[in-house]
């Protein structure tokens, strides 16, 4: 065995008070890795459980599972920026463009949903999905929390007046997506929103506390002045913001509209959410990095699609 590798192995295991020869002996008994075990192919292909007999339901299930895998990839990229104490423009730009490519894939893939399912089949099997909704994707909510300051996710109606030093609990009650299932006059929440919060609210609050100063926008603002003026980084920031909050959202919106706008009448989503009000970017003006856009661009956000 190469002596350099031997020495490196010894150093590696001695650092954790382990005998490296024991690990070498273990290699005598281990099986060679293969593709299906490494990727866990059998497990992965057994995660699609239909609720109906309609074949296009399988498309619907797998499409959303692929989305969740991509969301996990996105969170992994953001996590590397959040946990790095030495973020520079090269690393920041690279990560943002990776994330944007993932969202480009998510955006273009909506044609699979829009054009890849029979409308009649969808409108039959969707009734069995009630009250579940894609609104309940916890990973997507985490992507938002990890991308910007909480104030930029507050419902547009309250963004200018809410106390910026408000508690996480109060801020959470005024997030833009609460509009999908909350009557602000009575405070009553839909079942969709209630069960979502029962499962994830505490986890979300812990998550947002960590990302208070570690979200992408805060990380950017903490960079030296010269870095904040880097043209490539600014371009990457704007590209990510536009890709997520206009292109991807509108692809989602148009797909929902294709299936839920029947005969000129807008049907209710499976979870009962008022999806038009909270989804379209022109209403909520969700912008991760507001200071990188002109006042005119902000005013016209989402109106040119």
Short mmCIF file of C-alpha atoms in Angstrom, two decimals:
data_model
loop_
_atom_site.label_atom_id
_atom_site.label_comp_id
_atom_site.label_asym_id
_atom_site.label_seq_id
_atom_site.Cartn_x
_atom_site.Cartn_y
_atom_site.Cartn_z
CA UNK A 1 0.00 0.00 0.00
CA UNK A 2 1.17 3.53 -0.79
CA UNK A 3 2.92 4.75 2.37
CA UNK A 4 1.44 8.23 2.02
CA UNK A 5 -2.09 6.83 2.01
CA UNK A 6 -1.21 4.54 4.94
CA UNK A 7 0.02 7.46 6.98
CA UNK A 8 -3.05 9.52 6.11
CA UNK A 9 -5.31 6.66 7.20
CA UNK A 10 -3.44 6.33 10.48
CA UNK A 11 -3.74 10.06 11.10
CA UNK A 12 -7.43 10.02 10.26
CA UNK A 13 -8.33 7.26 12.71
CA UNK A 14 -5.86 8.22 15.42
CA UNK A 15 -7.51 11.64 15.47
CA UNK A 16 -10.70 9.93 16.69
CA UNK A 17 -8.91 7.37 18.87
CA UNK A 18 -9.56 4.50 16.48
CA UNK A 19 -7.30 1.69 15.23
CA UNK A 20 -7.01 2.07 11.48
CA UNK A 21 -6.04 -1.61 11.02
CA UNK A 22 -9.46 -2.62 12.34
CA UNK A 23 -11.08 -0.55 9.61
CA UNK A 24 -8.80 -2.10 6.99
CA UNK A 25 -9.77 -5.55 8.20
CA UNK A 26 -13.41 -4.57 7.86
CA UNK A 27 -12.87 -3.98 4.15
CA UNK A 28 -12.19 -7.72 3.80
CA UNK A 29 -15.80 -8.44 4.70
CA UNK A 30 -17.62 -5.57 2.99
CA UNK A 31 -19.52 -6.02 -0.27
CA UNK A 32 -18.71 -3.97 -3.37
CA UNK A 33 -21.12 -1.09 -3.88
CA UNK A 34 -23.51 -1.19 -6.82
CA UNK A 35 -25.76 1.40 -8.43
CA UNK A 36 -29.10 0.16 -7.11
CA UNK A 37 -27.94 -0.05 -3.51
CA UNK A 38 -26.18 3.33 -3.60
CA UNK A 39 -29.18 5.12 -5.16
CA UNK A 40 -31.67 3.00 -3.15
CA UNK A 41 -33.56 2.40 -6.40
CA UNK A 42 -35.96 -0.22 -5.07
CA UNK A 43 -36.96 1.94 -2.09
CA UNK A 44 -37.36 4.99 -4.30
CA UNK A 45 -39.58 3.23 -6.80
CA UNK A 46 -41.85 1.89 -4.06
CA UNK A 47 -42.76 5.32 -2.70
CA UNK A 48 -45.56 5.97 -5.20
CA UNK A 49 -48.87 4.93 -3.66
CA UNK A 50 -51.96 5.81 -5.70
CA UNK A 51 -55.31 6.55 -4.10
CA UNK A 52 -57.30 5.96 -7.28
CA UNK A 53 -57.29 3.79 -10.43
CA UNK A 54 -56.48 6.68 -12.79
CA UNK A 55 -53.03 6.17 -14.37
CA UNK A 56 -52.26 9.90 -14.57
CA UNK A 57 -52.32 10.10 -10.79
CA UNK A 58 -48.89 8.41 -10.93
CA UNK A 59 -47.58 11.34 -12.98
CA UNK A 60 -48.91 13.74 -10.34
CA UNK A 61 -47.31 11.84 -7.45
CA UNK A 62 -43.90 11.39 -9.04
CA UNK A 63 -43.76 14.95 -10.29
CA UNK A 64 -44.24 16.31 -6.78
CA UNK A 65 -41.72 13.87 -5.34
CA UNK A 66 -39.16 15.09 -7.86
CA UNK A 67 -39.95 18.66 -6.79
CA UNK A 68 -39.24 17.78 -3.16
CA UNK A 69 -35.90 16.22 -4.10
CA UNK A 70 -34.93 19.40 -5.94
CA UNK A 71 -36.04 21.49 -2.96
CA UNK A 72 -33.70 19.42 -0.81
CA UNK A 73 -30.85 20.13 -3.24
CA UNK A 74 -31.64 23.86 -3.07
CA UNK A 75 -31.65 23.89 0.73
CA UNK A 76 -28.31 22.09 0.70
CA UNK A 77 -26.77 24.86 -1.42
CA UNK A 78 -28.22 27.63 0.77
CA UNK A 79 -27.02 25.82 3.90
CA UNK A 80 -23.43 25.96 2.62
CA UNK A 81 -23.63 29.75 2.32
CA UNK A 82 -25.41 30.14 5.65
CA UNK A 83 -22.84 28.12 7.56
CA UNK A 84 -19.75 29.57 5.89
CA UNK A 85 -17.78 32.20 7.79
CA UNK A 86 -15.79 33.11 4.69
CA UNK A 87 -18.31 33.85 1.96
CA UNK A 88 -16.79 35.60 -1.04
CA UNK A 89 -18.31 36.78 -4.32
CA UNK A 90 -17.11 33.76 -6.28
CA UNK A 91 -18.63 31.23 -3.87
CA UNK A 92 -21.84 33.27 -3.42
CA UNK A 93 -22.36 33.71 -7.18
CA UNK A 94 -21.68 30.03 -7.85
CA UNK A 95 -24.21 28.86 -5.26
CA UNK A 96 -26.89 31.29 -6.46
CA UNK A 97 -26.50 30.13 -10.05
CA UNK A 98 -26.70 26.49 -8.97
CA UNK A 99 -29.94 27.22 -7.13
CA UNK A 100 -31.30 29.15 -10.12
CA UNK A 101 -30.58 26.18 -12.39
CA UNK A 102 -32.55 23.94 -10.04
CA UNK A 103 -35.45 26.40 -10.24
CA UNK A 104 -35.07 26.63 -14.02
CA UNK A 105 -35.58 22.87 -14.07
CA UNK A 106 -38.59 23.18 -11.76
CA UNK A 107 -40.05 25.89 -13.98
CA UNK A 108 -39.63 24.08 -17.29
CA UNK A 109 -40.89 20.83 -15.78
CA UNK A 110 -44.34 22.30 -15.19
CA UNK A 111 -45.12 21.36 -18.79
CA UNK A 112 -45.14 17.78 -17.50
CA UNK A 113 -48.02 18.73 -15.23
CA UNK A 114 -49.76 21.15 -17.57
CA UNK A 115 -49.60 19.05 -20.74
CA UNK A 116 -48.84 15.62 -19.32
CA UNK A 117 -52.06 14.77 -17.52
CA UNK A 118 -55.55 14.20 -18.83
CA UNK A 119 -57.76 17.02 -17.50
CA UNK A 120 -60.73 14.73 -16.90
CA UNK A 121 -58.59 12.21 -15.01
CA UNK A 122 -57.05 14.97 -12.91
CA UNK A 123 -60.39 16.49 -11.97
CA UNK A 124 -61.57 13.08 -10.80
CA UNK A 125 -58.58 11.89 -8.80
CA UNK A 126 -57.96 15.35 -7.29
CA UNK A 127 -61.13 15.01 -5.21
CA UNK A 128 -59.51 12.12 -3.33
CA UNK A 129 -56.57 14.35 -2.38
CA UNK A 130 -58.67 16.74 -0.31
CA UNK A 131 -57.59 18.37 1.97
CA UNK A 132 -53.92 17.91 0.98
CA UNK A 133 -52.28 20.65 -1.07
CA UNK A 134 -48.89 21.52 -2.57
CA UNK A 135 -49.24 24.60 -0.37
CA UNK A 136 -48.11 22.28 2.43
CA UNK A 137 -44.57 21.82 1.10
CA UNK A 138 -42.47 22.58 4.17
CA UNK A 139 -39.25 22.55 2.18
CA UNK A 140 -40.44 25.33 -0.12
CA UNK A 141 -41.35 27.47 2.91
CA UNK A 142 -37.86 26.84 4.27
CA UNK A 143 -36.33 27.98 0.98
CA UNK A 144 -38.19 31.27 1.39
CA UNK A 145 -37.12 31.66 5.03
CA UNK A 146 -33.50 30.91 4.09
CA UNK A 147 -33.47 33.32 1.16
CA UNK A 148 -34.53 36.61 2.70
CA UNK A 149 -35.40 38.57 5.82
CA UNK A 150 -38.75 37.70 7.34
CA UNK A 151 -40.14 41.19 6.69
CA UNK A 152 -40.04 40.47 2.94
CA UNK A 153 -42.35 37.48 3.42
CA UNK A 154 -44.97 39.40 5.37
CA UNK A 155 -48.35 39.85 3.67
CA UNK A 156 -48.17 43.00 1.51
CA UNK A 157 -51.13 44.48 3.40
CA UNK A 158 -49.19 44.51 6.68
CA UNK A 159 -45.58 44.84 5.52
CA UNK A 160 -45.33 48.61 6.00
CA UNK A 161 -47.02 48.73 9.40
CA UNK A 162 -45.88 45.59 11.22
CA UNK A 163 -43.30 46.08 13.96
CA UNK A 164 -39.99 44.84 12.53
CA UNK A 165 -39.00 43.80 16.05
CA UNK A 166 -42.17 41.77 16.34
CA UNK A 167 -41.97 38.28 17.83
CA UNK A 168 -41.48 35.33 15.50
CA UNK A 169 -44.95 34.18 16.54
CA UNK A 170 -46.55 37.45 15.44
CA UNK A 171 -44.54 37.58 12.22
CA UNK A 172 -45.58 34.02 11.42
CA UNK A 173 -49.25 34.98 11.75
CA UNK A 174 -48.75 37.67 9.09
CA UNK A 175 -46.77 35.73 6.48
CA UNK A 176 -48.10 36.17 2.94
CA UNK A 177 -49.16 32.53 2.56
CA UNK A 178 -51.49 32.80 5.52
CA UNK A 179 -53.82 34.48 3.02
CA UNK A 180 -54.37 31.07 1.43
CA UNK A 181 -56.30 29.83 4.44
CA UNK A 182 -56.97 32.57 6.97
CA UNK A 183 -59.80 35.06 7.41
CA UNK A 184 -57.97 38.09 8.81
CA UNK A 185 -61.24 39.64 10.01
CA UNK A 186 -62.18 36.70 12.21
CA UNK A 187 -58.79 35.04 12.61
CA UNK A 188 -60.32 31.71 11.62
CA UNK A 189 -58.00 29.36 9.75
CA UNK A 190 -58.87 26.63 7.27
CA UNK A 191 -58.22 22.99 8.05
CA UNK A 192 -55.46 23.08 5.40
CA UNK A 193 -53.56 25.78 7.29
CA UNK A 194 -54.35 24.44 10.75
CA UNK A 195 -52.90 20.96 10.20
CA UNK A 196 -49.91 22.42 8.34
CA UNK A 197 -49.06 24.59 11.33
CA UNK A 198 -49.66 21.79 13.80
CA UNK A 199 -46.96 19.78 12.05
CA UNK A 200 -44.43 22.43 11.10
CA UNK A 201 -44.93 25.71 12.97
CA UNK A 202 -42.47 25.06 15.79
CA UNK A 203 -39.91 23.70 13.32
CA UNK A 204 -40.37 26.76 11.10
CA UNK A 205 -39.82 29.15 13.98
CA UNK A 206 -36.60 27.36 15.01
CA UNK A 207 -35.48 27.46 11.38
CA UNK A 208 -36.17 31.17 10.96
CA UNK A 209 -34.32 31.98 14.19
CA UNK A 210 -31.15 30.44 12.75
CA UNK A 211 -31.64 32.14 9.41
CA UNK A 212 -32.35 35.54 11.01
CA UNK A 213 -28.79 36.63 10.23
CA UNK A 214 -27.83 33.78 7.93
CA UNK A 215 -30.32 34.07 5.09
CA UNK A 216 -28.98 34.88 1.62
CA UNK A 217 -30.04 38.55 1.78
CA UNK A 218 -28.45 39.10 5.19
CA UNK A 219 -25.28 37.31 4.08
CA UNK A 220 -25.11 39.59 1.04
CA UNK A 221 -25.57 42.75 3.11
CA UNK A 222 -22.81 41.62 5.49
CA UNK A 223 -20.27 41.48 2.65
CA UNK A 224 -17.70 44.28 2.26
CA UNK A 225 -18.88 47.24 0.15
CA UNK A 226 -16.69 46.22 -2.79
CA UNK A 227 -18.21 42.72 -2.81
CA UNK A 228 -21.77 44.11 -2.65
CA UNK A 229 -21.01 46.07 -5.80
CA UNK A 230 -19.72 43.03 -7.71
CA UNK A 231 -21.66 43.02 -10.99
CA UNK A 232 -21.71 39.25 -11.42
CA UNK A 233 -22.97 38.69 -7.89
CA UNK A 234 -25.70 41.32 -8.26
CA UNK A 235 -26.71 39.75 -11.57
CA UNK A 236 -26.90 36.32 -9.90
CA UNK A 237 -28.96 37.72 -7.00
CA UNK A 238 -31.45 39.37 -9.34
CA UNK A 239 -31.61 36.29 -11.55
CA UNK A 240 -32.41 34.07 -8.56
CA UNK A 241 -35.05 36.49 -7.25
CA UNK A 242 -36.79 36.77 -10.63
CA UNK A 243 -36.51 33.04 -11.33
CA UNK A 244 -38.12 32.01 -8.04
CA UNK A 245 -40.63 34.77 -7.41
CA UNK A 246 -41.88 35.36 -10.95
CA UNK A 247 -40.90 32.65 -13.45
CA UNK A 248 -41.37 29.59 -11.22
CA UNK A 249 -44.41 31.00 -9.43
CA UNK A 250 -46.11 31.92 -12.70
CA UNK A 251 -45.40 28.50 -14.20
CA UNK A 252 -47.10 27.03 -11.13
CA UNK A 253 -49.95 29.53 -11.37
CA UNK A 254 -50.57 28.87 -15.07
CA UNK A 255 -50.59 25.11 -14.50
CA UNK A 256 -53.10 25.47 -11.65
CA UNK A 257 -55.19 27.75 -13.84
CA UNK A 258 -55.15 25.15 -16.64
CA UNK A 259 -56.82 22.57 -14.39
CA UNK A 260 -58.81 24.75 -11.99
CA UNK A 261 -60.23 27.40 -14.31
CA UNK A 262 -63.03 25.37 -15.80
CA UNK A 263 -65.44 27.03 -18.21
CA UNK A 264 -64.33 30.48 -17.04
CA UNK A 265 -64.97 29.66 -13.39
CA UNK A 266 -62.10 29.24 -10.96
CA UNK A 267 -62.40 26.03 -8.97
CA UNK A 268 -61.24 25.73 -5.38
CA UNK A 269 -57.88 24.03 -4.80
CA UNK A 270 -57.88 20.64 -3.08
CA UNK A 271 -56.93 22.13 0.27
CA UNK A 272 -59.49 24.89 -0.08
CA UNK A 273 -56.80 27.56 -0.51
CA UNK A 274 -57.55 30.84 -2.26
CA UNK A 275 -54.65 30.12 -4.56
CA UNK A 276 -55.10 33.09 -6.91
CA UNK A 277 -54.76 35.65 -4.11
CA UNK A 278 -51.59 34.32 -2.58
CA UNK A 279 -49.86 32.77 -5.60
CA UNK A 280 -49.75 35.50 -8.23
CA UNK A 281 -46.65 37.68 -7.70
CA UNK A 282 -48.38 40.96 -8.57
CA UNK A 283 -50.56 40.73 -5.45
CA UNK A 284 -47.99 39.91 -2.79
CA UNK A 285 -44.83 41.27 -4.47
CA UNK A 286 -42.61 38.64 -2.89
CA UNK A 287 -39.10 39.94 -3.49
CA UNK A 288 -36.13 38.39 -1.71
CA UNK A 289 -33.66 41.20 -2.40
CA UNK A 290 -35.73 44.41 -2.68
CA UNK A 291 -32.84 46.87 -2.65
CA UNK A 292 -31.44 45.34 -5.84
CA UNK A 293 -34.52 46.41 -7.79
CA UNK A 294 -35.67 49.87 -8.85
CA UNK A 295 -38.92 51.34 -7.57
CA UNK A 296 -40.41 50.97 -11.05
CA UNK A 297 -39.40 47.30 -11.21
CA UNK A 298 -40.97 46.66 -7.83
CA UNK A 299 -44.21 48.40 -8.80
CA UNK A 300 -44.43 46.34 -11.99
CA UNK A 301 -43.40 43.08 -10.29
CA UNK A 302 -45.18 40.16 -11.94
CA UNK A 303 -47.26 42.29 -14.31
CA UNK A 304 -45.23 41.58 -17.45
CA UNK A 305 -45.96 37.84 -17.51
#
